[in-house]
Amino acid sequence: MKTETIEIVDRGRGPQLSTTRITVLDIFYWLHRGYDWDRVHESMPSLTREEFDVVMDYVKQHHDELV
C-alpha cells in the first residue's frame, strides 16, 4: 500500500498542503489566535492530523514571514 507524501507546495495561492487546497494561511489564521488541533479540526474536518503536523512544522520554520 502506497501512502502519499504530505508536503508544503506553492501552486500559485501561496504555500499549501500537497494533499488538499487548504493553504498554510488558512490554518495559521487559527493558530495565530491560539487555537489547538481540536478547534482547527472542528472548523476543517477534512484536515488530517498528519496534514496539521506538516503545517505546524512549516509554521515553526517560517513564523516571522507568516506574521
PDB file of N, CA and C in Angstrom:
ATOM      1  N   MET A   1       0.826  -1.177   0.000  1.00  0.00           N
ATOM      2  CA  MET A   1       0.000   0.000   0.000  1.00  0.00           C
ATOM      3  C   MET A   1       0.877   1.249   0.000  1.00  0.00           C
ATOM      4  N   LYS A   2       0.655   2.143  -0.962  1.00  0.00           N
ATOM      5  CA  LYS A   2       1.448   3.353  -1.081  1.00  0.00           C
ATOM      6  C   LYS A   2       0.701   4.510  -0.418  1.00  0.00           C
ATOM      7  N   THR A   3       1.412   5.236   0.428  1.00  0.00           N
ATOM      8  CA  THR A   3       0.811   6.403   1.054  1.00  0.00           C
ATOM      9  C   THR A   3       1.405   7.657   0.424  1.00  0.00           C
ATOM     10  N   GLU A   4       0.578   8.671   0.271  1.00  0.00           N
ATOM     11  CA  GLU A   4       1.009   9.911  -0.343  1.00  0.00           C
ATOM     12  C   GLU A   4       1.818  10.733   0.653  1.00  0.00           C
ATOM     13  N   THR A   5       2.931  11.284   0.167  1.00  0.00           N
ATOM     14  CA  THR A   5       3.748  12.145   0.999  1.00  0.00           C
ATOM     15  C   THR A   5       3.060  13.493   1.137  1.00  0.00           C
ATOM     16  N   ILE A   6       2.967  13.979   2.346  1.00  0.00           N
ATOM     17  CA  ILE A   6       2.361  15.274   2.601  1.00  0.00           C
ATOM     18  C   ILE A   6       3.483  16.294   2.709  1.00  0.00           C
ATOM     19  N   GLU A   7       3.390  17.336   1.878  1.00  0.00           N
ATOM     20  CA  GLU A   7       4.390  18.386   1.928  1.00  0.00           C
ATOM     21  C   GLU A   7       3.734  19.723   1.612  1.00  0.00           C
ATOM     22  N   ILE A   8       4.487  20.779   1.816  1.00  0.00           N
ATOM     23  CA  ILE A   8       4.007  22.120   1.507  1.00  0.00           C
ATOM     24  C   ILE A   8       4.493  22.471   0.103  1.00  0.00           C
ATOM     25  N   VAL A   9       3.569  22.883  -0.747  1.00  0.00           N
ATOM     26  CA  VAL A   9       3.880  23.255  -2.128  1.00  0.00           C
ATOM     27  C   VAL A   9       3.267  24.623  -2.417  1.00  0.00           C
ATOM     28  N   ASP A  10       3.697  25.238  -3.517  1.00  0.00           N
ATOM     29  CA  ASP A  10       3.098  26.503  -3.932  1.00  0.00           C
ATOM     30  C   ASP A  10       2.530  26.315  -5.330  1.00  0.00           C
ATOM     31  N   ARG A  11       1.227  26.370  -5.421  1.00  0.00           N
ATOM     32  CA  ARG A  11       0.540  26.204  -6.702  1.00  0.00           C
ATOM     33  C   ARG A  11      -0.094  27.514  -7.145  1.00  0.00           C
ATOM     34  N   GLY A  12       0.491  28.627  -6.698  1.00  0.00           N
ATOM     35  CA  GLY A  12       0.021  29.933  -7.115  1.00  0.00           C
ATOM     36  C   GLY A  12      -0.846  30.660  -6.109  1.00  0.00           C
ATOM     37  N   ARG A  13      -1.236  29.978  -5.039  1.00  0.00           N
ATOM     38  CA  ARG A  13      -2.070  30.604  -3.995  1.00  0.00           C
ATOM     39  C   ARG A  13      -1.292  30.777  -2.705  1.00  0.00           C
ATOM     40  N   GLY A  14       0.009  30.628  -2.777  1.00  0.00           N
ATOM     41  CA  GLY A  14       0.830  30.635  -1.572  1.00  0.00           C
ATOM     42  C   GLY A  14       1.048  29.208  -1.111  1.00  0.00           C
ATOM     43  N   PRO A  15       1.808  29.036  -0.048  1.00  0.00           N
ATOM     44  CA  PRO A  15       2.096  27.681   0.427  1.00  0.00           C
ATOM     45  C   PRO A  15       0.818  26.956   0.841  1.00  0.00           C
ATOM     46  N   GLN A  16       0.693  25.728   0.359  1.00  0.00           N
ATOM     47  CA  GLN A  16      -0.482  24.918   0.695  1.00  0.00           C
ATOM     48  C   GLN A  16      -0.074  23.461   0.808  1.00  0.00           C
ATOM     49  N   LEU A  17      -0.950  22.681   1.387  1.00  0.00           N
ATOM     50  CA  LEU A  17      -0.709  21.243   1.503  1.00  0.00           C
ATOM     51  C   LEU A  17      -0.778  20.589   0.132  1.00  0.00           C
ATOM     52  N   SER A  18       0.101  19.643  -0.103  1.00  0.00           N
ATOM     53  CA  SER A  18       0.125  18.944  -1.393  1.00  0.00           C
ATOM     54  C   SER A  18      -1.078  18.023  -1.559  1.00  0.00           C
ATOM     55  N   THR A  19      -1.745  17.712  -0.480  1.00  0.00           N
ATOM     56  CA  THR A  19      -2.844  16.750  -0.492  1.00  0.00           C
ATOM     57  C   THR A  19      -4.226  17.389  -0.543  1.00  0.00           C
ATOM     58  N   THR A  20      -4.283  18.714  -0.473  1.00  0.00           N
ATOM     59  CA  THR A  20      -5.564  19.420  -0.417  1.00  0.00           C
ATOM     60  C   THR A  20      -5.372  20.860  -0.876  1.00  0.00           C
ATOM     61  N   ARG A  21      -6.446  21.590  -1.012  1.00  0.00           N
ATOM     62  CA  ARG A  21      -6.364  23.009  -1.379  1.00  0.00           C
ATOM     63  C   ARG A  21      -6.223  23.913  -0.162  1.00  0.00           C
ATOM     64  N   ILE A  22      -6.153  23.337   1.013  1.00  0.00           N
ATOM     65  CA  ILE A  22      -6.003  24.129   2.233  1.00  0.00           C
ATOM     66  C   ILE A  22      -4.616  24.750   2.258  1.00  0.00           C
ATOM     67  N   THR A  23      -4.576  26.083   2.443  1.00  0.00           N
ATOM     68  CA  THR A  23      -3.299  26.778   2.488  1.00  0.00           C
ATOM     69  C   THR A  23      -2.772  26.855   3.916  1.00  0.00           C
ATOM     70  N   VAL A  24      -1.490  27.144   4.014  1.00  0.00           N
ATOM     71  CA  VAL A  24      -0.877  27.338   5.323  1.00  0.00           C
ATOM     72  C   VAL A  24      -1.576  28.486   6.049  1.00  0.00           C
ATOM     73  N   LEU A  25      -1.888  29.560   5.322  1.00  0.00           N
ATOM     74  CA  LEU A  25      -2.534  30.704   5.957  1.00  0.00           C
ATOM     75  C   LEU A  25      -3.930  30.390   6.448  1.00  0.00           C
ATOM     76  N   ASP A  26      -4.630  29.465   5.782  1.00  0.00           N
ATOM     77  CA  ASP A  26      -5.943  29.042   6.281  1.00  0.00           C
ATOM     78  C   ASP A  26      -5.824  28.491   7.700  1.00  0.00           C
ATOM     79  N   ILE A  27      -4.788  27.730   7.937  1.00  0.00           N
ATOM     80  CA  ILE A  27      -4.580  27.115   9.254  1.00  0.00           C
ATOM     81  C   ILE A  27      -3.900  28.089  10.203  1.00  0.00           C
ATOM     82  N   PHE A  28      -2.963  28.869   9.674  1.00  0.00           N
ATOM     83  CA  PHE A  28      -2.247  29.834  10.511  1.00  0.00           C
ATOM     84  C   PHE A  28      -3.202  30.840  11.145  1.00  0.00           C
ATOM     85  N   TYR A  29      -4.257  31.182  10.445  1.00  0.00           N
ATOM     86  CA  TYR A  29      -5.280  32.076  10.990  1.00  0.00           C
ATOM     87  C   TYR A  29      -5.741  31.587  12.364  1.00  0.00           C
ATOM     88  N   TRP A  30      -6.011  30.308  12.477  1.00  0.00           N
ATOM     89  CA  TRP A  30      -6.478  29.722  13.736  1.00  0.00           C
ATOM     90  C   TRP A  30      -5.348  29.597  14.754  1.00  0.00           C
ATOM     91  N   LEU A  31      -4.177  29.181  14.279  1.00  0.00           N
ATOM     92  CA  LEU A  31      -3.042  29.007  15.186  1.00  0.00           C
ATOM     93  C   LEU A  31      -2.630  30.326  15.819  1.00  0.00           C
ATOM     94  N   HIS A  32      -2.608  31.376  15.016  1.00  0.00           N
ATOM     95  CA  HIS A  32      -2.186  32.688  15.494  1.00  0.00           C
ATOM     96  C   HIS A  32      -3.119  33.206  16.587  1.00  0.00           C
ATOM     97  N   ARG A  33      -4.335  32.731  16.607  1.00  0.00           N
ATOM     98  CA  ARG A  33      -5.304  33.129  17.622  1.00  0.00           C
ATOM     99  C   ARG A  33      -5.303  32.190  18.833  1.00  0.00           C
ATOM    100  N   GLY A  34      -4.388  31.215  18.814  1.00  0.00           N
ATOM    101  CA  GLY A  34      -4.211  30.353  19.973  1.00  0.00           C
ATOM    102  C   GLY A  34      -5.012  29.067  19.968  1.00  0.00           C
ATOM    103  N   TYR A  35      -5.648  28.748  18.852  1.00  0.00           N
ATOM    104  CA  TYR A  35      -6.437  27.518  18.806  1.00  0.00           C
ATOM    105  C   TYR A  35      -5.542  26.298  18.613  1.00  0.00           C
ATOM    106  N   ASP A  36      -5.983  25.180  19.133  1.00  0.00           N
ATOM    107  CA  ASP A  36      -5.220  23.937  19.027  1.00  0.00           C
ATOM    108  C   ASP A  36      -5.812  23.039  17.940  1.00  0.00           C
ATOM    109  N   TRP A  37      -5.230  21.850  17.830  1.00  0.00           N
ATOM    110  CA  TRP A  37      -5.651  20.894  16.807  1.00  0.00           C
ATOM    111  C   TRP A  37      -7.151  20.628  16.840  1.00  0.00           C
ATOM    112  N   ASP A  38      -7.692  20.390  18.022  1.00  0.00           N
ATOM    113  CA  ASP A  38      -9.115  20.050  18.135  1.00  0.00           C
ATOM    114  C   ASP A  38     -10.009  21.147  17.564  1.00  0.00           C
ATOM    115  N   ARG A  39      -9.703  22.391  17.864  1.00  0.00           N
ATOM    116  CA  ARG A  39     -10.522  23.509  17.378  1.00  0.00           C
ATOM    117  C   ARG A  39     -10.346  23.698  15.871  1.00  0.00           C
ATOM    118  N   VAL A  40      -9.123  23.568  15.389  1.00  0.00           N
ATOM    119  CA  VAL A  40      -8.876  23.695  13.946  1.00  0.00           C
ATOM    120  C   VAL A  40      -9.604  22.574  13.209  1.00  0.00           C
ATOM    121  N   HIS A  41      -9.508  21.371  13.723  1.00  0.00           N
ATOM    122  CA  HIS A  41     -10.148  20.221  13.076  1.00  0.00           C
ATOM    123  C   HIS A  41     -11.671  20.360  13.089  1.00  0.00           C
ATOM    124  N   GLU A  42     -12.195  20.949  14.121  1.00  0.00           N
ATOM    125  CA  GLU A  42     -13.638  21.192  14.192  1.00  0.00           C
ATOM    126  C   GLU A  42     -14.080  22.122  13.053  1.00  0.00           C
ATOM    127  N   SER A  43     -13.245  23.084  12.715  1.00  0.00           N
ATOM    128  CA  SER A  43     -13.557  24.024  11.637  1.00  0.00           C
ATOM    129  C   SER A  43     -13.222  23.465  10.255  1.00  0.00           C
ATOM    130  N   MET A  44     -12.252  22.566  10.200  1.00  0.00           N
ATOM    131  CA  MET A  44     -11.811  21.962   8.942  1.00  0.00           C
ATOM    132  C   MET A  44     -11.781  20.441   9.094  1.00  0.00           C
ATOM    133  N   PRO A  45     -12.934  19.792   9.091  1.00  0.00           N
ATOM    134  CA  PRO A  45     -12.977  18.352   9.367  1.00  0.00           C
ATOM    135  C   PRO A  45     -12.245  17.483   8.347  1.00  0.00           C
ATOM    136  N   SER A  46     -11.987  17.997   7.165  1.00  0.00           N
ATOM    137  CA  SER A  46     -11.269  17.191   6.170  1.00  0.00           C
ATOM    138  C   SER A  46      -9.758  17.176   6.423  1.00  0.00           C
ATOM    139  N   LEU A  47      -9.275  18.062   7.279  1.00  0.00           N
ATOM    140  CA  LEU A  47      -7.860  18.146   7.607  1.00  0.00           C
ATOM    141  C   LEU A  47      -7.472  16.976   8.508  1.00  0.00           C
ATOM    142  N   THR A  48      -6.428  16.242   8.111  1.00  0.00           N
ATOM    143  CA  THR A  48      -5.958  15.133   8.938  1.00  0.00           C
ATOM    144  C   THR A  48      -4.923  15.626   9.944  1.00  0.00           C
ATOM    145  N   ARG A  49      -4.698  14.843  10.955  1.00  0.00           N
ATOM    146  CA  ARG A  49      -3.679  15.201  11.950  1.00  0.00           C
ATOM    147  C   ARG A  49      -2.306  15.266  11.299  1.00  0.00           C
ATOM    148  N   GLU A  50      -2.028  14.374  10.360  1.00  0.00           N
ATOM    149  CA  GLU A  50      -0.741  14.365   9.675  1.00  0.00           C
ATOM    150  C   GLU A  50      -0.545  15.651   8.873  1.00  0.00           C
ATOM    151  N   GLU A  51      -1.593  16.109   8.196  1.00  0.00           N
ATOM    152  CA  GLU A  51      -1.510  17.362   7.444  1.00  0.00           C
ATOM    153  C   GLU A  51      -1.291  18.538   8.397  1.00  0.00           C
ATOM    154  N   PHE A  52      -2.003  18.538   9.504  1.00  0.00           N
ATOM    155  CA  PHE A  52      -1.855  19.584  10.510  1.00  0.00           C
ATOM    156  C   PHE A  52      -0.414  19.629  11.020  1.00  0.00           C
ATOM    157  N   ASP A  53       0.165  18.483  11.290  1.00  0.00           N
ATOM    158  CA  ASP A  53       1.541  18.428  11.786  1.00  0.00           C
ATOM    159  C   ASP A  53       2.533  18.972  10.769  1.00  0.00           C
ATOM    160  N   VAL A  54       2.312  18.715   9.487  1.00  0.00           N
ATOM    161  CA  VAL A  54       3.178  19.254   8.434  1.00  0.00           C
ATOM    162  C   VAL A  54       3.096  20.779   8.426  1.00  0.00           C
ATOM    163  N   VAL A  55       1.892  21.305   8.551  1.00  0.00           N
ATOM    164  CA  VAL A  55       1.722  22.762   8.602  1.00  0.00           C
ATOM    165  C   VAL A  55       2.387  23.329   9.852  1.00  0.00           C
ATOM    166  N   MET A  56       2.248  22.649  10.979  1.00  0.00           N
ATOM    167  CA  MET A  56       2.881  23.120  12.215  1.00  0.00           C
ATOM    168  C   MET A  56       4.403  23.212  12.056  1.00  0.00           C
ATOM    169  N   ASP A  57       5.002  22.222  11.417  1.00  0.00           N
ATOM    170  CA  ASP A  57       6.449  22.259  11.175  1.00  0.00           C
ATOM    171  C   ASP A  57       6.810  23.442  10.283  1.00  0.00           C
ATOM    172  N   TYR A  58       6.008  23.665   9.247  1.00  0.00           N
ATOM    173  CA  TYR A  58       6.244  24.788   8.336  1.00  0.00           C
ATOM    174  C   TYR A  58       6.120  26.112   9.088  1.00  0.00           C
ATOM    175  N   VAL A  59       5.097  26.238   9.915  1.00  0.00           N
ATOM    176  CA  VAL A  59       4.885  27.467  10.681  1.00  0.00           C
ATOM    177  C   VAL A  59       6.063  27.725  11.615  1.00  0.00           C
ATOM    178  N   LYS A  60       6.572  26.695  12.251  1.00  0.00           N
ATOM    179  CA  LYS A  60       7.722  26.861  13.151  1.00  0.00           C
ATOM    180  C   LYS A  60       8.937  27.399  12.389  1.00  0.00           C
ATOM    181  N   GLN A  61       9.122  26.933  11.163  1.00  0.00           N
ATOM    182  CA  GLN A  61      10.278  27.351  10.369  1.00  0.00           C
ATOM    183  C   GLN A  61      10.097  28.718   9.719  1.00  0.00           C
ATOM    184  N   HIS A  62       8.848  29.146   9.480  1.00  0.00           N
ATOM    185  CA  HIS A  62       8.586  30.383   8.740  1.00  0.00           C
ATOM    186  C   HIS A  62       7.697  31.365   9.516  1.00  0.00           C
ATOM    187  N   HIS A  63       7.707  31.284  10.829  1.00  0.00           N
ATOM    188  CA  HIS A  63       6.786  32.075  11.643  1.00  0.00           C
ATOM    189  C   HIS A  63       6.892  33.574  11.348  1.00  0.00           C
ATOM    190  N   ASP A  64       8.107  34.107  11.302  1.00  0.00           N
ATOM    191  CA  ASP A  64       8.271  35.551  11.097  1.00  0.00           C
ATOM    192  C   ASP A  64       7.706  36.003   9.748  1.00  0.00           C
ATOM    193  N   GLU A  65       7.863  35.182   8.719  1.00  0.00           N
ATOM    194  CA  GLU A  65       7.328  35.514   7.405  1.00  0.00           C
ATOM    195  C   GLU A  65       5.795  35.516   7.424  1.00  0.00           C
ATOM    196  N   LEU A  66       5.209  34.617   8.171  1.00  0.00           N
ATOM    197  CA  LEU A  66       3.751  34.473   8.199  1.00  0.00           C
ATOM    198  C   LEU A  66       3.068  35.571   9.007  1.00  0.00           C
ATOM    199  N   VAL A  67       3.741  36.053  10.041  1.00  0.00           N
ATOM    200  CA  VAL A  67       3.150  37.086  10.878  1.00  0.00           C
ATOM    201  C   VAL A  67       3.191  38.378  10.108  1.00  0.00           C
TER     202      VAL A  67
END
